[in-house]
Amino acid sequence: MGFAERLKYLREEKGVTQKEVAKSCDITTTCICNLENGLRNPTGSTLLALANFFNVSTDYLIGRTDDLGAVLPSQRPAMPVLNENEMHLIALYRSMNEPQKIRFFAFGEGITSASDKKYMS
């Protein structure tokens, strides 16, 4: 996962908009959009501001390590590493409207409870 993907992932995990990140990091929304789309690379000061905002290391942001390397790790819960299927499910879920999300959960709960009963016999 490269810088653009990591930036977008962190922003979505934190549940903030590009505008909120841009305002907090003192850069433009267009800059965040371009960074997330891989159209430009961050300057050193932008990279540092983003690392501080997301409480991760600059090495994590630029893909040198998969360790988040938070500045204050004791204050940040560990983020699980997601595989491709899990990331795909999250992307699908985020694209759903509320009625679809309700059906999605009902379907998932139905599958897991049915499979649990199957293996409990």
Short mmCIF file of N, CA and C in Angstrom, two decimals:
data_model
loop_
_atom_site.label_atom_id
_atom_site.label_comp_id
_atom_site.label_asym_id
_atom_site.label_seq_id
_atom_site.Cartn_x
_atom_site.Cartn_y
_atom_site.Cartn_z
N MET A 1 0.85 -1.17 0.00
CA MET A 1 0.00 0.00 0.00
C MET A 1 0.90 1.23 0.00
N GLY A 2 0.70 2.13 -0.95
CA GLY A 2 1.50 3.33 -1.06
C GLY A 2 0.93 4.49 -0.25
N PHE A 3 1.60 5.63 -0.36
CA PHE A 3 1.20 6.81 0.40
C PHE A 3 -0.26 7.19 0.18
N ALA A 4 -0.68 7.26 -1.08
CA ALA A 4 -2.04 7.70 -1.39
C ALA A 4 -3.08 6.80 -0.72
N GLU A 5 -2.86 5.49 -0.83
CA GLU A 5 -3.81 4.53 -0.23
C GLU A 5 -3.81 4.62 1.29
N ARG A 6 -2.62 4.78 1.86
CA ARG A 6 -2.54 4.88 3.33
C ARG A 6 -3.24 6.14 3.83
N LEU A 7 -3.03 7.24 3.12
CA LEU A 7 -3.67 8.50 3.53
C LEU A 7 -5.18 8.36 3.49
N LYS A 8 -5.70 7.83 2.41
CA LYS A 8 -7.16 7.67 2.30
C LYS A 8 -7.68 6.70 3.36
N TYR A 9 -6.96 5.59 3.56
CA TYR A 9 -7.36 4.60 4.56
C TYR A 9 -7.44 5.24 5.95
N LEU A 10 -6.39 5.97 6.33
CA LEU A 10 -6.37 6.60 7.65
C LEU A 10 -7.50 7.61 7.80
N ARG A 11 -7.74 8.39 6.75
CA ARG A 11 -8.79 9.40 6.82
C ARG A 11 -10.16 8.74 6.99
N GLU A 12 -10.42 7.70 6.21
CA GLU A 12 -11.71 7.02 6.31
C GLU A 12 -11.86 6.29 7.64
N GLU A 13 -10.78 5.69 8.14
CA GLU A 13 -10.84 5.02 9.43
C GLU A 13 -11.13 6.00 10.56
N LYS A 14 -10.60 7.19 10.43
CA LYS A 14 -10.83 8.22 11.45
C LYS A 14 -12.21 8.86 11.28
N GLY A 15 -12.81 8.64 10.11
CA GLY A 15 -14.15 9.18 9.87
C GLY A 15 -14.19 10.67 9.65
N VAL A 16 -13.16 11.20 9.01
CA VAL A 16 -13.11 12.63 8.75
C VAL A 16 -13.11 12.90 7.25
N THR A 17 -13.50 14.08 6.89
CA THR A 17 -13.54 14.48 5.48
C THR A 17 -12.18 15.03 5.05
N GLN A 18 -12.00 15.12 3.74
CA GLN A 18 -10.79 15.74 3.22
C GLN A 18 -10.68 17.18 3.71
N LYS A 19 -11.81 17.85 3.77
CA LYS A 19 -11.83 19.25 4.22
C LYS A 19 -11.35 19.37 5.67
N GLU A 20 -11.78 18.45 6.53
CA GLU A 20 -11.37 18.49 7.94
C GLU A 20 -9.86 18.24 8.08
N VAL A 21 -9.34 17.29 7.31
CA VAL A 21 -7.90 17.01 7.35
C VAL A 21 -7.14 18.24 6.86
N ALA A 22 -7.58 18.79 5.74
CA ALA A 22 -6.91 19.95 5.16
C ALA A 22 -6.87 21.12 6.14
N LYS A 23 -7.99 21.39 6.77
CA LYS A 23 -8.05 22.52 7.72
C LYS A 23 -7.11 22.28 8.89
N SER A 24 -7.11 21.07 9.43
CA SER A 24 -6.26 20.76 10.57
C SER A 24 -4.78 20.81 10.23
N CYS A 25 -4.43 20.45 8.99
CA CYS A 25 -3.03 20.41 8.56
C CYS A 25 -2.59 21.68 7.86
N ASP A 26 -3.49 22.67 7.77
CA ASP A 26 -3.20 23.96 7.15
C ASP A 26 -2.78 23.82 5.69
N ILE A 27 -3.52 22.98 4.96
CA ILE A 27 -3.32 22.82 3.52
C ILE A 27 -4.69 22.88 2.85
N THR A 28 -4.73 22.88 1.55
CA THR A 28 -6.00 22.98 0.84
C THR A 28 -6.66 21.62 0.68
N THR A 29 -7.97 21.64 0.51
CA THR A 29 -8.72 20.41 0.24
C THR A 29 -8.27 19.81 -1.09
N THR A 30 -7.96 20.66 -2.04
CA THR A 30 -7.46 20.18 -3.33
C THR A 30 -6.16 19.42 -3.15
N CYS A 31 -5.31 19.89 -2.26
CA CYS A 31 -4.05 19.21 -1.98
C CYS A 31 -4.31 17.80 -1.44
N ILE A 32 -5.21 17.68 -0.47
CA ILE A 32 -5.55 16.37 0.09
C ILE A 32 -6.10 15.47 -1.01
N CYS A 33 -6.99 15.99 -1.82
CA CYS A 33 -7.58 15.22 -2.92
C CYS A 33 -6.48 14.72 -3.86
N ASN A 34 -5.57 15.60 -4.23
CA ASN A 34 -4.47 15.22 -5.12
C ASN A 34 -3.55 14.19 -4.48
N LEU A 35 -3.29 14.33 -3.18
CA LEU A 35 -2.45 13.36 -2.48
C LEU A 35 -3.12 11.99 -2.45
N GLU A 36 -4.42 11.95 -2.13
CA GLU A 36 -5.14 10.68 -2.07
C GLU A 36 -5.26 10.01 -3.44
N ASN A 37 -5.27 10.79 -4.48
CA ASN A 37 -5.38 10.24 -5.83
C ASN A 37 -4.02 10.00 -6.48
N GLY A 38 -2.95 10.22 -5.72
CA GLY A 38 -1.61 9.97 -6.22
C GLY A 38 -1.16 10.95 -7.29
N LEU A 39 -1.80 12.12 -7.35
CA LEU A 39 -1.45 13.11 -8.36
C LEU A 39 -0.30 14.01 -7.94
N ARG A 40 0.02 14.00 -6.65
CA ARG A 40 1.17 14.76 -6.16
C ARG A 40 1.72 14.10 -4.92
N ASN A 41 2.96 14.41 -4.61
CA ASN A 41 3.62 13.90 -3.41
C ASN A 41 3.63 14.99 -2.35
N PRO A 42 3.62 14.60 -1.07
CA PRO A 42 3.60 15.61 -0.01
C PRO A 42 4.96 16.27 0.16
N THR A 43 4.94 17.51 0.57
CA THR A 43 6.17 18.18 1.00
C THR A 43 6.51 17.65 2.38
N GLY A 44 7.69 17.95 2.86
CA GLY A 44 8.09 17.50 4.20
C GLY A 44 7.16 18.02 5.28
N SER A 45 6.79 19.29 5.18
CA SER A 45 5.93 19.87 6.21
C SER A 45 4.52 19.28 6.15
N THR A 46 4.04 18.99 4.95
CA THR A 46 2.71 18.36 4.82
C THR A 46 2.75 16.95 5.37
N LEU A 47 3.80 16.21 5.07
CA LEU A 47 3.95 14.85 5.57
C LEU A 47 3.95 14.83 7.09
N LEU A 48 4.70 15.74 7.68
CA LEU A 48 4.75 15.83 9.14
C LEU A 48 3.40 16.21 9.73
N ALA A 49 2.71 17.16 9.12
CA ALA A 49 1.39 17.57 9.61
C ALA A 49 0.40 16.40 9.55
N LEU A 50 0.44 15.64 8.46
CA LEU A 50 -0.46 14.49 8.32
C LEU A 50 -0.12 13.41 9.34
N ALA A 51 1.16 13.14 9.55
CA ALA A 51 1.57 12.14 10.55
C ALA A 51 1.09 12.55 11.94
N ASN A 52 1.23 13.82 12.26
CA ASN A 52 0.75 14.31 13.56
C ASN A 52 -0.76 14.22 13.67
N PHE A 53 -1.46 14.57 12.61
CA PHE A 53 -2.93 14.53 12.63
C PHE A 53 -3.44 13.11 12.85
N PHE A 54 -2.84 12.14 12.17
CA PHE A 54 -3.29 10.75 12.29
C PHE A 54 -2.57 9.97 13.39
N ASN A 55 -1.60 10.63 14.04
CA ASN A 55 -0.84 10.01 15.12
C ASN A 55 -0.13 8.73 14.64
N VAL A 56 0.54 8.85 13.50
CA VAL A 56 1.34 7.76 12.95
C VAL A 56 2.72 8.30 12.58
N SER A 57 3.64 7.42 12.28
CA SER A 57 4.97 7.86 11.87
C SER A 57 4.96 8.27 10.40
N THR A 58 5.91 9.11 10.03
CA THR A 58 6.05 9.47 8.63
C THR A 58 6.48 8.25 7.82
N ASP A 59 7.27 7.36 8.43
CA ASP A 59 7.67 6.13 7.73
C ASP A 59 6.46 5.28 7.37
N TYR A 60 5.47 5.23 8.25
CA TYR A 60 4.25 4.49 7.92
C TYR A 60 3.54 5.14 6.73
N LEU A 61 3.40 6.45 6.77
CA LEU A 61 2.70 7.15 5.70
C LEU A 61 3.33 6.93 4.34
N ILE A 62 4.65 6.93 4.27
CA ILE A 62 5.31 6.79 2.97
C ILE A 62 5.57 5.33 2.60
N GLY A 63 5.14 4.41 3.45
CA GLY A 63 5.23 2.99 3.10
C GLY A 63 6.54 2.31 3.42
N ARG A 64 7.38 2.93 4.24
CA ARG A 64 8.65 2.29 4.61
C ARG A 64 8.45 1.22 5.66
N THR A 65 7.33 1.27 6.37
CA THR A 65 7.03 0.27 7.39
C THR A 65 5.52 0.10 7.48
N ASP A 66 5.10 -1.07 7.94
CA ASP A 66 3.68 -1.30 8.18
C ASP A 66 3.32 -1.03 9.63
N ASP A 67 4.31 -0.72 10.45
CA ASP A 67 4.09 -0.36 11.84
C ASP A 67 3.65 1.10 11.87
N LEU A 68 2.51 1.35 12.47
CA LEU A 68 1.99 2.72 12.51
C LEU A 68 2.94 3.68 13.20
N GLY A 69 3.70 3.19 14.17
CA GLY A 69 4.71 4.01 14.82
C GLY A 69 4.18 5.29 15.39
N ALA A 70 3.08 5.23 16.12
CA ALA A 70 2.47 6.43 16.68
C ALA A 70 3.44 7.17 17.58
N VAL A 71 3.31 8.48 17.58
CA VAL A 71 4.16 9.31 18.41
C VAL A 71 3.92 8.99 19.88
N LEU A 72 2.68 8.78 20.24
CA LEU A 72 2.30 8.41 21.61
C LEU A 72 1.52 7.10 21.58
N PRO A 73 2.22 5.97 21.37
CA PRO A 73 1.51 4.71 21.16
C PRO A 73 0.62 4.28 22.31
N SER A 74 0.94 4.68 23.53
CA SER A 74 0.12 4.27 24.66
C SER A 74 -1.27 4.92 24.62
N GLN A 75 -1.43 5.98 23.83
CA GLN A 75 -2.71 6.67 23.76
C GLN A 75 -3.52 6.30 22.53
N ARG A 76 -2.99 5.39 21.69
CA ARG A 76 -3.67 5.01 20.46
C ARG A 76 -3.93 3.51 20.48
N PRO A 77 -5.18 3.10 20.29
CA PRO A 77 -5.44 1.66 20.20
C PRO A 77 -4.82 1.10 18.93
N ALA A 78 -4.38 -0.13 19.00
CA ALA A 78 -3.76 -0.77 17.84
C ALA A 78 -4.79 -0.93 16.73
N MET A 79 -4.36 -0.61 15.50
CA MET A 79 -5.24 -0.78 14.34
C MET A 79 -4.97 -2.16 13.75
N PRO A 80 -6.01 -2.94 13.53
CA PRO A 80 -5.78 -4.26 12.96
C PRO A 80 -5.34 -4.14 11.50
N VAL A 81 -4.54 -5.10 11.07
CA VAL A 81 -4.14 -5.15 9.68
C VAL A 81 -5.22 -5.91 8.93
N LEU A 82 -5.78 -5.28 7.91
CA LEU A 82 -6.87 -5.89 7.16
C LEU A 82 -6.33 -6.52 5.88
N ASN A 83 -6.89 -7.69 5.54
CA ASN A 83 -6.51 -8.30 4.27
C ASN A 83 -7.37 -7.71 3.15
N GLU A 84 -7.10 -8.12 1.90
CA GLU A 84 -7.81 -7.55 0.75
C GLU A 84 -9.32 -7.77 0.83
N ASN A 85 -9.74 -8.97 1.25
CA ASN A 85 -11.17 -9.25 1.35
C ASN A 85 -11.85 -8.37 2.38
N GLU A 86 -11.20 -8.17 3.51
CA GLU A 86 -11.77 -7.32 4.55
C GLU A 86 -11.87 -5.87 4.08
N MET A 87 -10.84 -5.39 3.39
CA MET A 87 -10.89 -4.02 2.88
C MET A 87 -11.98 -3.89 1.82
N HIS A 88 -12.16 -4.93 1.01
CA HIS A 88 -13.22 -4.90 0.00
C HIS A 88 -14.60 -4.85 0.66
N LEU A 89 -14.81 -5.65 1.71
CA LEU A 89 -16.09 -5.63 2.42
C LEU A 89 -16.37 -4.25 3.02
N ILE A 90 -15.35 -3.62 3.57
CA ILE A 90 -15.52 -2.28 4.13
C ILE A 90 -15.90 -1.30 3.04
N ALA A 91 -15.23 -1.38 1.89
CA ALA A 91 -15.55 -0.48 0.78
C ALA A 91 -16.99 -0.70 0.31
N LEU A 92 -17.41 -1.95 0.21
CA LEU A 92 -18.79 -2.24 -0.19
C LEU A 92 -19.78 -1.66 0.82
N TYR A 93 -19.51 -1.89 2.10
CA TYR A 93 -20.38 -1.39 3.16
C TYR A 93 -20.51 0.13 3.09
N ARG A 94 -19.40 0.81 2.89
CA ARG A 94 -19.41 2.27 2.85
C ARG A 94 -20.18 2.81 1.65
N SER A 95 -20.32 2.00 0.61
CA SER A 95 -21.06 2.45 -0.57
C SER A 95 -22.56 2.22 -0.45
N MET A 96 -22.98 1.54 0.62
CA MET A 96 -24.40 1.21 0.79
C MET A 96 -25.18 2.34 1.44
N ASN A 97 -26.50 2.37 1.14
CA ASN A 97 -27.38 3.28 1.86
C ASN A 97 -27.85 2.57 3.13
N GLU A 98 -28.57 3.27 3.99
CA GLU A 98 -28.96 2.68 5.29
C GLU A 98 -29.79 1.40 5.16
N PRO A 99 -30.82 1.34 4.31
CA PRO A 99 -31.58 0.08 4.19
C PRO A 99 -30.69 -1.09 3.72
N GLN A 100 -29.75 -0.81 2.84
CA GLN A 100 -28.84 -1.86 2.38
C GLN A 100 -27.95 -2.34 3.53
N LYS A 101 -27.50 -1.42 4.36
CA LYS A 101 -26.66 -1.79 5.50
C LYS A 101 -27.43 -2.68 6.48
N ILE A 102 -28.69 -2.36 6.69
CA ILE A 102 -29.53 -3.17 7.59
C ILE A 102 -29.67 -4.59 7.04
N ARG A 103 -29.95 -4.71 5.74
CA ARG A 103 -30.06 -6.04 5.11
C ARG A 103 -28.73 -6.78 5.14
N PHE A 104 -27.64 -6.05 4.94
CA PHE A 104 -26.31 -6.63 4.97
C PHE A 104 -26.04 -7.28 6.33
N PHE A 105 -26.33 -6.56 7.42
CA PHE A 105 -26.12 -7.11 8.75
C PHE A 105 -27.03 -8.30 9.02
N ALA A 106 -28.28 -8.19 8.61
CA ALA A 106 -29.21 -9.30 8.82
C ALA A 106 -28.74 -10.55 8.08
N PHE A 107 -28.28 -10.36 6.84
CA PHE A 107 -27.76 -11.48 6.06
C PHE A 107 -26.53 -12.08 6.73
N GLY A 108 -25.60 -11.23 7.16
CA GLY A 108 -24.38 -11.71 7.82
C GLY A 108 -24.67 -12.46 9.09
N GLU A 109 -25.61 -11.94 9.88
CA GLU A 109 -25.96 -12.63 11.12
C GLU A 109 -26.65 -13.95 10.83
N GLY A 110 -27.44 -13.99 9.76
CA GLY A 110 -28.10 -15.24 9.38
C GLY A 110 -27.09 -16.29 8.96
N ILE A 111 -26.09 -15.89 8.21
CA ILE A 111 -25.06 -16.83 7.77
C ILE A 111 -24.28 -17.36 8.96
N THR A 112 -23.85 -16.48 9.85
CA THR A 112 -23.02 -16.93 10.96
C THR A 112 -23.80 -17.79 11.94
N SER A 113 -25.06 -17.46 12.19
CA SER A 113 -25.82 -18.29 13.14
C SER A 113 -26.15 -19.64 12.52
N ALA A 114 -26.39 -19.69 11.21
CA ALA A 114 -26.66 -20.97 10.55
C ALA A 114 -25.42 -21.84 10.55
N SER A 115 -24.26 -21.25 10.28
CA SER A 115 -23.04 -22.05 10.25
C SER A 115 -22.65 -22.50 11.65
N ASP A 116 -22.94 -21.67 12.66
CA ASP A 116 -22.65 -22.07 14.04
C ASP A 116 -23.47 -23.29 14.41
N LYS A 117 -24.75 -23.31 14.05
CA LYS A 117 -25.63 -24.44 14.37
C LYS A 117 -25.17 -25.70 13.66
N LYS A 118 -24.71 -25.54 12.42
CA LYS A 118 -24.26 -26.67 11.62
C LYS A 118 -23.10 -27.38 12.30
N TYR A 119 -22.19 -26.62 12.87
CA TYR A 119 -20.99 -27.21 13.46
C TYR A 119 -21.18 -27.57 14.92
N MET A 120 -22.30 -27.16 15.53
CA MET A 120 -22.55 -27.47 16.92
C MET A 120 -23.13 -28.85 17.11
N SER A 121 -23.67 -29.44 16.04
CA SER A 121 -24.31 -30.76 16.14
C SER A 121 -23.29 -31.84 16.32
#
